[in-house]
PDB file of C-alpha atoms and ligand atoms in Angstrom:
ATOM      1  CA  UNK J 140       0.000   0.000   0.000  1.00  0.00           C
ATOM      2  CA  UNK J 141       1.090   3.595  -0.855  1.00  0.00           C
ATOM      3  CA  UNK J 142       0.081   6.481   1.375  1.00  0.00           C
ATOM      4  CA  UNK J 143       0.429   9.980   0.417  1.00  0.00           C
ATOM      5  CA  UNK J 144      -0.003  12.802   2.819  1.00  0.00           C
ATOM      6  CA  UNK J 145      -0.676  16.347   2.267  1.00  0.00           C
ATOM      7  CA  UNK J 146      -0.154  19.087   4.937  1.00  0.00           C
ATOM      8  CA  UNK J 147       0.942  22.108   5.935  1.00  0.00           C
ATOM      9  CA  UNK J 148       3.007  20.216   8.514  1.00  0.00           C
ATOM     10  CA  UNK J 149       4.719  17.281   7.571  1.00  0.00           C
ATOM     11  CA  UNK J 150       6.999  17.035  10.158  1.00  0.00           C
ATOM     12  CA  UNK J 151       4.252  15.895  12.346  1.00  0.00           C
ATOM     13  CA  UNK J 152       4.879  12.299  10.488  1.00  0.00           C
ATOM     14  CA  UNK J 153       8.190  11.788  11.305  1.00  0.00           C
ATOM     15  CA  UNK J 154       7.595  10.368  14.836  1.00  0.00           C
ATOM     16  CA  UNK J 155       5.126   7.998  13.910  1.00  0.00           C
ATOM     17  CA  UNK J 156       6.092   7.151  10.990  1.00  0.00           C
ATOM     18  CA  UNK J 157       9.737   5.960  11.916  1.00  0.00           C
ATOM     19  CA  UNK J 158       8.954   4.088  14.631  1.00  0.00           C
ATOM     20  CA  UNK J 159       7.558   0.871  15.716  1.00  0.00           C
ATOM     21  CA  UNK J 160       5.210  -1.078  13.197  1.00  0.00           C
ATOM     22  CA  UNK J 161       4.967   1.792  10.760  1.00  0.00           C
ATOM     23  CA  UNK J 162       8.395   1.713   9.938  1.00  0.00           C
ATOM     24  CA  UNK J 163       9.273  -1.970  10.234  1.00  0.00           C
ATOM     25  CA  UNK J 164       6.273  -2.156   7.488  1.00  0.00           C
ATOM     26  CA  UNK J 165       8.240   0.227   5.176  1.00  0.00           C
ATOM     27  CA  UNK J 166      11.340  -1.545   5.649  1.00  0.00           C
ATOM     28  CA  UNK J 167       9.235  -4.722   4.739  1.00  0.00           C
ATOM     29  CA  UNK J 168       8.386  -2.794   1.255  1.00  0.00           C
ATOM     30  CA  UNK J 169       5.235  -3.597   2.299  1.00  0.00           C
ATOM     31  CA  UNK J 170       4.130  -0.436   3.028  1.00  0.00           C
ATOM     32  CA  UNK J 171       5.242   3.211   1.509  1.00  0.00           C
ATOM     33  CA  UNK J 172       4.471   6.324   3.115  1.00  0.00           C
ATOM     34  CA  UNK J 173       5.318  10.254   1.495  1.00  0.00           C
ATOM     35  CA  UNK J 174       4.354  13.229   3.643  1.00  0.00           C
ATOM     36  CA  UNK J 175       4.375  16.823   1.149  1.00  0.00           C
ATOM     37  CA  UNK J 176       3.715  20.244   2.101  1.00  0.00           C
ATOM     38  CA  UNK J 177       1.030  21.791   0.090  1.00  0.00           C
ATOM     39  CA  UNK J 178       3.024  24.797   0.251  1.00  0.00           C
ATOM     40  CA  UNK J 179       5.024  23.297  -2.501  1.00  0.00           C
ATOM     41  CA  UNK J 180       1.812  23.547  -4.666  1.00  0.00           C
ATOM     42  CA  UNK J 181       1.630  27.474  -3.863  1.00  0.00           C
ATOM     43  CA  UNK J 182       2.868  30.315  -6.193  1.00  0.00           C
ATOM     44  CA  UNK J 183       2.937  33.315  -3.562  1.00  0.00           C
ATOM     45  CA  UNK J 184       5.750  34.691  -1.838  1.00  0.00           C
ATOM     46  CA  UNK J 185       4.300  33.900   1.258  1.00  0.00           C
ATOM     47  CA  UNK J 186       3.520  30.057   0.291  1.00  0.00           C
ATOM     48  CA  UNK J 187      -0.145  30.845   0.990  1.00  0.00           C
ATOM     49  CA  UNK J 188      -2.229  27.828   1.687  1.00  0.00           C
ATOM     50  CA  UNK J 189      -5.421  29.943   3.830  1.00  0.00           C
ATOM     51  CA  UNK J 190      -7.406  32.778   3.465  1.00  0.00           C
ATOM     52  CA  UNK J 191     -10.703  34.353   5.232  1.00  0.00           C
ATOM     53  CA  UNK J 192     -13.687  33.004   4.384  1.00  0.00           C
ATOM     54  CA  UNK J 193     -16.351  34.888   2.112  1.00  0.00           C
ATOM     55  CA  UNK J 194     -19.251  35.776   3.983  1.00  0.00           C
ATOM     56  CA  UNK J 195     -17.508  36.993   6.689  1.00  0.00           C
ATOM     57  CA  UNK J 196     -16.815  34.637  10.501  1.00  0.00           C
ATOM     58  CA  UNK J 197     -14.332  33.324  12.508  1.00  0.00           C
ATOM     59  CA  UNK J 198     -10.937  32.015  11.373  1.00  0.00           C
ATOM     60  CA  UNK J 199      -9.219  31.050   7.829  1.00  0.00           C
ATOM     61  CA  UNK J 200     -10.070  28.195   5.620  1.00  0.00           C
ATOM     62  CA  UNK J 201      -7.430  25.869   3.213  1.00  0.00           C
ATOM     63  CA  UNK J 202      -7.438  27.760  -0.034  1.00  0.00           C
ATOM     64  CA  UNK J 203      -9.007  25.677  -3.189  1.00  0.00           C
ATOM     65  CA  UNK J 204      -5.842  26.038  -5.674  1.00  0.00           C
ATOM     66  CA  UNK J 205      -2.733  24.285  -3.540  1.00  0.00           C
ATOM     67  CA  UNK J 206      -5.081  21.220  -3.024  1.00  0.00           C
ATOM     68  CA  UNK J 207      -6.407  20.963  -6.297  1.00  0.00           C
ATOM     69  CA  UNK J 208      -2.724  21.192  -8.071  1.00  0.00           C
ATOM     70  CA  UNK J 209      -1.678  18.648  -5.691  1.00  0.00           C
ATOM     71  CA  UNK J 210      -4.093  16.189  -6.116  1.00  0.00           C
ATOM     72  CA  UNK J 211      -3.910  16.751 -10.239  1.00  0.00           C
ATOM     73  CA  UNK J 212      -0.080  15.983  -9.564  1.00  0.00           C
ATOM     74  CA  UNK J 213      -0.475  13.355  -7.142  1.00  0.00           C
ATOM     75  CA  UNK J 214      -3.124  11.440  -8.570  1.00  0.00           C
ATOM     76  CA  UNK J 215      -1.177  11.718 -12.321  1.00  0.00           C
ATOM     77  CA  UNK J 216       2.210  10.283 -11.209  1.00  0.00           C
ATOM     78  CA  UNK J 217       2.815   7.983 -14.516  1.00  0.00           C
ATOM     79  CA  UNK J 218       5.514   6.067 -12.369  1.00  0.00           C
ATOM     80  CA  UNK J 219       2.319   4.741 -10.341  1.00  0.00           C
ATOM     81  CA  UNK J 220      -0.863   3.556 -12.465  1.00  0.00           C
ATOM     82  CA  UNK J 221      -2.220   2.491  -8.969  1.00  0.00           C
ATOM     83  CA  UNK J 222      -5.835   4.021  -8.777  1.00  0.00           C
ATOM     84  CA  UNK J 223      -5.654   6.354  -5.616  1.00  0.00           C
ATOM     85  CA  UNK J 224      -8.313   6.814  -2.854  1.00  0.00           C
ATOM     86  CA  UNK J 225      -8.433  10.544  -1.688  1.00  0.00           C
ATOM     87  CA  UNK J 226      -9.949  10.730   2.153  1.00  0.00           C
ATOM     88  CA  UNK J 227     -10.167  14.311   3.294  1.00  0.00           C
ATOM     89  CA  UNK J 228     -10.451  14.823   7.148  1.00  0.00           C
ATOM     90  CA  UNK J 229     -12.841  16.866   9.165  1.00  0.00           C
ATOM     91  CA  UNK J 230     -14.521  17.067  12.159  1.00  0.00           C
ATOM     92  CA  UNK J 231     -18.057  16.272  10.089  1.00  0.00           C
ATOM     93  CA  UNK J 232     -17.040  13.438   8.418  1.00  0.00           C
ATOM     94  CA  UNK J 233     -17.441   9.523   8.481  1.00  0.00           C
ATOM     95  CA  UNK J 234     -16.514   8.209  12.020  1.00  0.00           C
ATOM     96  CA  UNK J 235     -13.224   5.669  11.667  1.00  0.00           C
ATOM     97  CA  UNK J 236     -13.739   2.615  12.884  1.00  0.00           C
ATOM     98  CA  UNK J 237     -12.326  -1.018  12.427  1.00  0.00           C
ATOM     99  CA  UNK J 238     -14.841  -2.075   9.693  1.00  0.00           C
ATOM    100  CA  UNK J 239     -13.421   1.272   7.763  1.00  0.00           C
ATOM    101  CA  UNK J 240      -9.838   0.325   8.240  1.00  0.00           C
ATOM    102  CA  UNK J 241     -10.643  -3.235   6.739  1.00  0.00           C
ATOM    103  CA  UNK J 242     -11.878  -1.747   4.045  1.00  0.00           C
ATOM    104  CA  UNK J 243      -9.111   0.578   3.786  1.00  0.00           C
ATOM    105  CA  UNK J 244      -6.000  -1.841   4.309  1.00  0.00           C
ATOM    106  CA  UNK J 245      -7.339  -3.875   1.018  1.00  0.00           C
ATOM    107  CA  UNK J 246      -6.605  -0.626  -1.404  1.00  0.00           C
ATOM    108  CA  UNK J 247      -3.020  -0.127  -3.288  1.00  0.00           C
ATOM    109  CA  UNK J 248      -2.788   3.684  -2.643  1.00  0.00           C
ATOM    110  CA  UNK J 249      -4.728   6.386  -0.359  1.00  0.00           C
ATOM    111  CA  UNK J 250      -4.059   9.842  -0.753  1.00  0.00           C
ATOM    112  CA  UNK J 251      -4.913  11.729   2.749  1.00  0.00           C
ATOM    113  CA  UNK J 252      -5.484  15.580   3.204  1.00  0.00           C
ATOM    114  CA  UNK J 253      -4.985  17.089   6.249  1.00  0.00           C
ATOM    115  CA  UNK J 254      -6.560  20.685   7.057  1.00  0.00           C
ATOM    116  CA  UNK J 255      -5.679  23.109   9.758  1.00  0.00           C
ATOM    117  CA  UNK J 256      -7.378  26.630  10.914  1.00  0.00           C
ATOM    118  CA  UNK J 257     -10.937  26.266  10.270  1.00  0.00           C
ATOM    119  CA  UNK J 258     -11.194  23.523   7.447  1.00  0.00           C
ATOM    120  CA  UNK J 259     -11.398  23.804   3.773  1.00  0.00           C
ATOM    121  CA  UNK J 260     -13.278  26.103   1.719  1.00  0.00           C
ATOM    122  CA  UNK J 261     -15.862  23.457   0.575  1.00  0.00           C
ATOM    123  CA  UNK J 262     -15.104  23.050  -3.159  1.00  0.00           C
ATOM    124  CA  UNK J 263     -11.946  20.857  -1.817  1.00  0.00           C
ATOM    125  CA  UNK J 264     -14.701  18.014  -1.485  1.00  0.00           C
ATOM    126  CA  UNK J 265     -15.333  17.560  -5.117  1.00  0.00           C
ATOM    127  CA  UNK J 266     -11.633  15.563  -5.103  1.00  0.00           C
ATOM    128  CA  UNK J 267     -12.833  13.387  -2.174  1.00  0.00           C
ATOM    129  CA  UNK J 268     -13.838   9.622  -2.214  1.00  0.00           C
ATOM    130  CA  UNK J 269     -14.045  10.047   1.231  1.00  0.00           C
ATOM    131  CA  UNK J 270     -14.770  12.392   4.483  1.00  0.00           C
ATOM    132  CA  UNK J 271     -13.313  10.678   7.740  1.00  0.00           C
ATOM    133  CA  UNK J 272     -13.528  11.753  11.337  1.00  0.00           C
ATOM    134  CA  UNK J 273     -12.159  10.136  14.215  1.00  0.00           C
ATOM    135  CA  UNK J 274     -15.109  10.665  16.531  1.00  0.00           C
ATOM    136  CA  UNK J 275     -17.502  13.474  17.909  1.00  0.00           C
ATOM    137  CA  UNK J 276     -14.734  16.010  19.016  1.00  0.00           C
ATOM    138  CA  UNK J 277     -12.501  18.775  17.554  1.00  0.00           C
ATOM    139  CA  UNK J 278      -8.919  18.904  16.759  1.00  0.00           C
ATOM    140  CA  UNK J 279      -6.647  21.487  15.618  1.00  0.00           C
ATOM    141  CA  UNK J 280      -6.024  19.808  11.873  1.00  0.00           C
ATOM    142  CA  UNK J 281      -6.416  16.614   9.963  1.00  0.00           C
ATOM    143  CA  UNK J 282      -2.855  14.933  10.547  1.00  0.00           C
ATOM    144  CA  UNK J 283      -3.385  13.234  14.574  1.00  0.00           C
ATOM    145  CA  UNK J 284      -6.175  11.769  12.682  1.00  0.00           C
ATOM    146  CA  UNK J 285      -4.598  11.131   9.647  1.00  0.00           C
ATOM    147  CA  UNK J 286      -1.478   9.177  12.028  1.00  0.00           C
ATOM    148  CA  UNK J 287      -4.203   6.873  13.488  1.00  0.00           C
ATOM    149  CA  UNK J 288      -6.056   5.688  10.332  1.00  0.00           C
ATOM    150  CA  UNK J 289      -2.729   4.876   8.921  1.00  0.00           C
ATOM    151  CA  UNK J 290      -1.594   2.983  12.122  1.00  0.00           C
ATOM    152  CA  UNK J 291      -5.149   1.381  11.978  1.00  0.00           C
ATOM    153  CA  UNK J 292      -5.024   0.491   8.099  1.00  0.00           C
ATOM    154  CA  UNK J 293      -0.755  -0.734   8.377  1.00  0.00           C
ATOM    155  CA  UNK J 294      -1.477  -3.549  11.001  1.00  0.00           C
ATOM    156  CA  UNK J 295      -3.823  -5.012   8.889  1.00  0.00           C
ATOM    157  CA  UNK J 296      -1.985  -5.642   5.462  1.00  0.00           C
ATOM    158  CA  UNK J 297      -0.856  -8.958   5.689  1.00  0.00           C
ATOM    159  CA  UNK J 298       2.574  -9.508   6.695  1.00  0.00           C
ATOM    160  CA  UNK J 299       3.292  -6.728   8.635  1.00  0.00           C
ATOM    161  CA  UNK J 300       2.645  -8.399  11.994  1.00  0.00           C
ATOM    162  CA  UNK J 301       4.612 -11.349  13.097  1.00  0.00           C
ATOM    163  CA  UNK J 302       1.103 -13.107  12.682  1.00  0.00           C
ATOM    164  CA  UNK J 303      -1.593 -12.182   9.858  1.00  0.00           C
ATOM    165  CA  UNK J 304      -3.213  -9.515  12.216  1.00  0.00           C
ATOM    166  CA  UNK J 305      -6.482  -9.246  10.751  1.00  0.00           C
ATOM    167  CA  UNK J 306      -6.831 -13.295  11.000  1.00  0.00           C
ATOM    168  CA  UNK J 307      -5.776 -12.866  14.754  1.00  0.00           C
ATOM    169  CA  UNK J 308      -8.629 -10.102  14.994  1.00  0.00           C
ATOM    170  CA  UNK J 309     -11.180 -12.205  13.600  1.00  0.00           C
ATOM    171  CA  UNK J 310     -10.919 -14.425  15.929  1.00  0.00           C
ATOM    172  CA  UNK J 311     -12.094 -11.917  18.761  1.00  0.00           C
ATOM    173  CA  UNK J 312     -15.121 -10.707  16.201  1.00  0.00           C
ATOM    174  CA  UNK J 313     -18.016 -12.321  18.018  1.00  0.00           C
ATOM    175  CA  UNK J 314     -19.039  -8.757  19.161  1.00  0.00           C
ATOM    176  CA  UNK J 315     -17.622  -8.506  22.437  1.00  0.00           C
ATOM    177  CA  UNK J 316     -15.196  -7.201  24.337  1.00  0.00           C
ATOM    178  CA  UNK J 317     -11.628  -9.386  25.097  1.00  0.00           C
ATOM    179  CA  UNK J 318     -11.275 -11.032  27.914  1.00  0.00           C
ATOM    180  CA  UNK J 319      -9.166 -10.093  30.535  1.00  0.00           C
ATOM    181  CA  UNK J 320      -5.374 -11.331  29.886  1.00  0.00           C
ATOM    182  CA  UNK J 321      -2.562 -12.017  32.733  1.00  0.00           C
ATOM    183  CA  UNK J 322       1.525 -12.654  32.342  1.00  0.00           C
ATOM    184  CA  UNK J 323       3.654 -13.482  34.821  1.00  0.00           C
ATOM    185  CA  UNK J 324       4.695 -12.927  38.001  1.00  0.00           C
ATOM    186  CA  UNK J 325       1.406 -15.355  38.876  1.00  0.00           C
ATOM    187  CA  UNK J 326       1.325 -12.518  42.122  1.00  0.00           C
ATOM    188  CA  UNK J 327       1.958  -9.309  42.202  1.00  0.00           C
ATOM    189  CA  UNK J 328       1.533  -7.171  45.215  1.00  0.00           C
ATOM    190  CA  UNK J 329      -0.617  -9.663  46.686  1.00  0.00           C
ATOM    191  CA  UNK J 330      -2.891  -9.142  43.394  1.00  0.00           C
ATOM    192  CA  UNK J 331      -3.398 -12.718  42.162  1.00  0.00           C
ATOM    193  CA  UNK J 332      -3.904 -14.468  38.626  1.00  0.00           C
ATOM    194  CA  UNK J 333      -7.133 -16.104  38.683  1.00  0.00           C
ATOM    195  CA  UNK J 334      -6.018 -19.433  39.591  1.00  0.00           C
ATOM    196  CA  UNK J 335      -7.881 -21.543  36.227  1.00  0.00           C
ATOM    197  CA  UNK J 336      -5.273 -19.811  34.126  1.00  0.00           C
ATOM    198  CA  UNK J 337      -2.760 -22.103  35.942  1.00  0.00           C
ATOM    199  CA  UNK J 338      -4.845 -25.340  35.735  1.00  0.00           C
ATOM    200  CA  UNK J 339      -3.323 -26.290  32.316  1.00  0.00           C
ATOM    201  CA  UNK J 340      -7.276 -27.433  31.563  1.00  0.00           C
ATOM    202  CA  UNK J 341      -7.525 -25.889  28.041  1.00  0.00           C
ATOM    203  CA  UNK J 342     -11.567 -26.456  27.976  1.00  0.00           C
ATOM    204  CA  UNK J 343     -12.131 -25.140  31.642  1.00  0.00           C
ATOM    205  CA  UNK J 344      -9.740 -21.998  30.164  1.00  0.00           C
ATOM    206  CA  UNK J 345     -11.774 -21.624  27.174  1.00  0.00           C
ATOM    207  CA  UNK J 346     -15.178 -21.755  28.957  1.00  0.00           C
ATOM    208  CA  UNK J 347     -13.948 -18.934  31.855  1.00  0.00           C
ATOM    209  CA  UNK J 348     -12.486 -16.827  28.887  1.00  0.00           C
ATOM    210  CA  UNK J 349     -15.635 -17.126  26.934  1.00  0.00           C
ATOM    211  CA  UNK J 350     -17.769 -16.249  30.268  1.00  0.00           C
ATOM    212  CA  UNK J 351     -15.324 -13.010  30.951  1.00  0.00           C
ATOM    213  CA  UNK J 352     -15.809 -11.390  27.870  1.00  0.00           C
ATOM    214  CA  UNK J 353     -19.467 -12.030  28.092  1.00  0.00           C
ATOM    215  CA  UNK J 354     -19.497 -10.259  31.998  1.00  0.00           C
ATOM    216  CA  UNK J 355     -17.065  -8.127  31.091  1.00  0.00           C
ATOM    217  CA  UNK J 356     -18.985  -6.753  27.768  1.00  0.00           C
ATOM    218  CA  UNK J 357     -22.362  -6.504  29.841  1.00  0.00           C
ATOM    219  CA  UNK J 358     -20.349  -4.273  32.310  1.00  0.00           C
ATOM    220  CA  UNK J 359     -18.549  -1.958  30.155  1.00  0.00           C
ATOM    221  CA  UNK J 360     -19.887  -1.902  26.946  1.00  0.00           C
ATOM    222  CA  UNK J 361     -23.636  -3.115  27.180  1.00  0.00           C
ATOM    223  CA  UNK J 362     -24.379  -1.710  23.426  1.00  0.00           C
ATOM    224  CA  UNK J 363     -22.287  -4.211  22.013  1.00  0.00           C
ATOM    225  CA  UNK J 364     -24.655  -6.841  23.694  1.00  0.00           C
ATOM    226  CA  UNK J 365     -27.265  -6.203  21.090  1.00  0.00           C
ATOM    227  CA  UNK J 366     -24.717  -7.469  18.280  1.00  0.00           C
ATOM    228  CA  UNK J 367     -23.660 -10.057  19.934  1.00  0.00           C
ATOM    229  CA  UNK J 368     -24.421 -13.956  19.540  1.00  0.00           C
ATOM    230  CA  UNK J 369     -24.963 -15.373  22.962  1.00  0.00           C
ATOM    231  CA  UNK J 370     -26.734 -18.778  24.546  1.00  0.00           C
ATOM    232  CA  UNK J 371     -29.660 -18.920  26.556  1.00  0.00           C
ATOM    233  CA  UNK J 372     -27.452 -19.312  29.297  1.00  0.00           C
ATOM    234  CA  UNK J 373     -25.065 -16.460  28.885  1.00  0.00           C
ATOM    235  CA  UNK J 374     -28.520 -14.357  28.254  1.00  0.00           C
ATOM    236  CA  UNK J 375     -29.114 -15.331  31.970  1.00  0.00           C
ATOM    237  CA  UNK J 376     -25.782 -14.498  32.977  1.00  0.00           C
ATOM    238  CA  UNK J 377     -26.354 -11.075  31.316  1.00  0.00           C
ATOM    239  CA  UNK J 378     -29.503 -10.403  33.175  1.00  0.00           C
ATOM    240  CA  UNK J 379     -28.213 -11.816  36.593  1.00  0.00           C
ATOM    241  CA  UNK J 380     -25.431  -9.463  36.636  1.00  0.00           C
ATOM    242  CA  UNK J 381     -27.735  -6.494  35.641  1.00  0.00           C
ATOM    243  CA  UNK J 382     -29.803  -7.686  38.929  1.00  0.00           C
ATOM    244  CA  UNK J 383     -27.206  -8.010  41.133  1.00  0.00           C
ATOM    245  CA  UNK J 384     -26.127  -4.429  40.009  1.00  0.00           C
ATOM    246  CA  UNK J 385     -29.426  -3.056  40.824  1.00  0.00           C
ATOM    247  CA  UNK J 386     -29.744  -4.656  44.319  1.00  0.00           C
ATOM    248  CA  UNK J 387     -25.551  -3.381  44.727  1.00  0.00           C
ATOM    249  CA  UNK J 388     -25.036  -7.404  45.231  1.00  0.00           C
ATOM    250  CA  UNK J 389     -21.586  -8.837  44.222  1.00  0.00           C
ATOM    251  CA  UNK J 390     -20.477 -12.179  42.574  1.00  0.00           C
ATOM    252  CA  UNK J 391     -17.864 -14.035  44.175  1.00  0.00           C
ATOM    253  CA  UNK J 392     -14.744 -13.499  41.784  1.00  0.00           C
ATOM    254  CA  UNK J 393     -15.341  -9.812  41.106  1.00  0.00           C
TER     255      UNK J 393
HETATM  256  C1  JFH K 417      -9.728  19.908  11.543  1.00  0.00           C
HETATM  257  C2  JFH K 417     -11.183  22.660  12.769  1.00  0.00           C
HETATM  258  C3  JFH K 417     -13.389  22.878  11.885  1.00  0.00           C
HETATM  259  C4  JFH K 417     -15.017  24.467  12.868  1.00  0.00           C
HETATM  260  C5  JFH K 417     -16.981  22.750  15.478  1.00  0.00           C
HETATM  261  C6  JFH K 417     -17.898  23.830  15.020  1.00  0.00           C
HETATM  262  C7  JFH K 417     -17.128  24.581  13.985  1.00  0.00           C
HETATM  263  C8  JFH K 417     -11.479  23.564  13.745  1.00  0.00           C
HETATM  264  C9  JFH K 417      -8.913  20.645   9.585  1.00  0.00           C
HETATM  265  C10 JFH K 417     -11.262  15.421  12.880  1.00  0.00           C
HETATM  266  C11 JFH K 417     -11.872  14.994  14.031  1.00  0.00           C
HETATM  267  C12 JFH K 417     -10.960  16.734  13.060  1.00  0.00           C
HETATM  268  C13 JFH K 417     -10.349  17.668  12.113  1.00  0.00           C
HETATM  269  C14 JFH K 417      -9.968  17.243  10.846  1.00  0.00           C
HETATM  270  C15 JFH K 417      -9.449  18.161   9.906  1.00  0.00           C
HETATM  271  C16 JFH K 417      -9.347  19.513  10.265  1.00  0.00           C
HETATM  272  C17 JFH K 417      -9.814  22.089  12.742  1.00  0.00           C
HETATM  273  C18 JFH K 417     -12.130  22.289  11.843  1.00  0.00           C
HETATM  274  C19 JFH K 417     -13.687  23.803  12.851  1.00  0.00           C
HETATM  275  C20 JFH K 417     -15.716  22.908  14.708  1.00  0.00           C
HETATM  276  C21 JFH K 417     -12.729  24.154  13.780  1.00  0.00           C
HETATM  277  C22 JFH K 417      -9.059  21.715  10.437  1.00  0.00           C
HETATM  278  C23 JFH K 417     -10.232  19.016  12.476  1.00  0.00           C
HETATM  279  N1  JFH K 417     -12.396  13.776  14.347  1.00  0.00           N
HETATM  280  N2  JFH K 417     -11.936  16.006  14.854  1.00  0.00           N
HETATM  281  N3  JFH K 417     -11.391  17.076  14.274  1.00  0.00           N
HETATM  282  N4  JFH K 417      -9.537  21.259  11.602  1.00  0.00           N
HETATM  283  N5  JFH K 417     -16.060  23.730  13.539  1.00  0.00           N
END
């Protein structure tokens, strides 16, 4: 996969980029990554990527002309055939979320555009395939969340994790949460390991596992529930904890 970035501040990359997964996935060639500054695409003295928005109001929007002349280069490079996706970030777009970085980890090349002040002046959006957000909240420009998708979208493409990562996923996608994990020292500050973990009985560890992530969903995340596939029995064990919440009762364990 080929990622281009365009931003006022490409420098932001270079942390995440070069460390960790991201770059072991470039030094894998499985993985490319180019950060420019649209202030190579302006013709001013000043480099001029904003200006105040018509109408009058707060703040300065990305000007039109840097964006479009990057994208026409970008998206023309002879050297690369490779049909590009162009995702555009902003506060009111598309939330991100793992179905979305699936979907994007299976294309050859995504072109990402990154705003800052205000946004863009709205005529940016005829080059977009796509409008992401991360979620309901408002950051200072598009690149944090440009950083994430692509950290999302990398662990995905086959090969870049010591195991295929999204066949490791899958196995966890029966809509709910994980279950709680443990490593050694078996105690720590008289905090214990729950002692079937140590049993070396594989179905016993399967069944408390399996029984965990069913609590543990109903606890913290009881949307998911909805989603999920569950027995008749872990339906009961649902609705027993909800009761015993209610009546401030406790289960032996918790
Ligand atoms: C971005 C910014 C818009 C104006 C609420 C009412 C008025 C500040 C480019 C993504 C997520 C972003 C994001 C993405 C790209 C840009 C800053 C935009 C307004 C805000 C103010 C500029 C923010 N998930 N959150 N934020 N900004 N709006």
């Amino acid at each position: 996969m080929k990622v281009d970035v365009l931003t006022v501040f490409p420098e932001m990359f270079d942390g995440p980029m070069n460390t960790s997964m991201l770059a072991i996935a470039q030094r894998k060639g499985l993985f490319t990554f180019r950060a420019h500054n649209l202030r190579d695409w302006t013709h001013d003295r000043h480099r001029t990527t904003d200006d105040e928005p018509y109408g009058g109001g707060q703040g300065l929007l990305m000007k039109c002309e840097p964006i479009f002349e990057a994208l026409d280069e970008l998206e023309s490079e002879t050297f690369d055939p490779t049909p590009a996706t162009t995702v555009f970030f902003t506060p009111v777009g598309t939330s991100f979320d793992q179905d979305m970085a699936k979907h994007l980890s299976a294309l050859p090349r995504l072109i990402m555009v990154c705003g800052h002040y205000e946004g863009f002046d709205e005529r940016v959006y005829e080059r977009a395939d796509l409008r992401l957000s991360l979620g309901d909240y408002v950051l200072t420009g598009g690149e944090l969340a440009a950083m994430v998708v692509c950290d999302a979208v990398v662990r995905l493409i086959p090969g870049v994790l010591g195991d295929d990562a999204s066949a490791l996923d899958e196995s966890f996608e029966d809509g709910l949460l994980e279950y709680p994990q443990y490593t050694r020292p078996a105690t720590y500050r008289g905090l214990e390991v729950p002692p079937v973990l140590l049993s070396g009985d594989h179905a016993k560890i399967r069944a408390w596992r399996r029984e965990q992530a069913v609590l543990r969903t109903a606890r913290l995340r009881p949307d998911l529930l909805a989603g999920a596939t569950l027995t008749d029995a872990e339906r009961e064990l649902v609705s027993s904890l909800l009761d015993d919440e209610t009546t401030g009762a406790t289960r032996e364990g918790d």
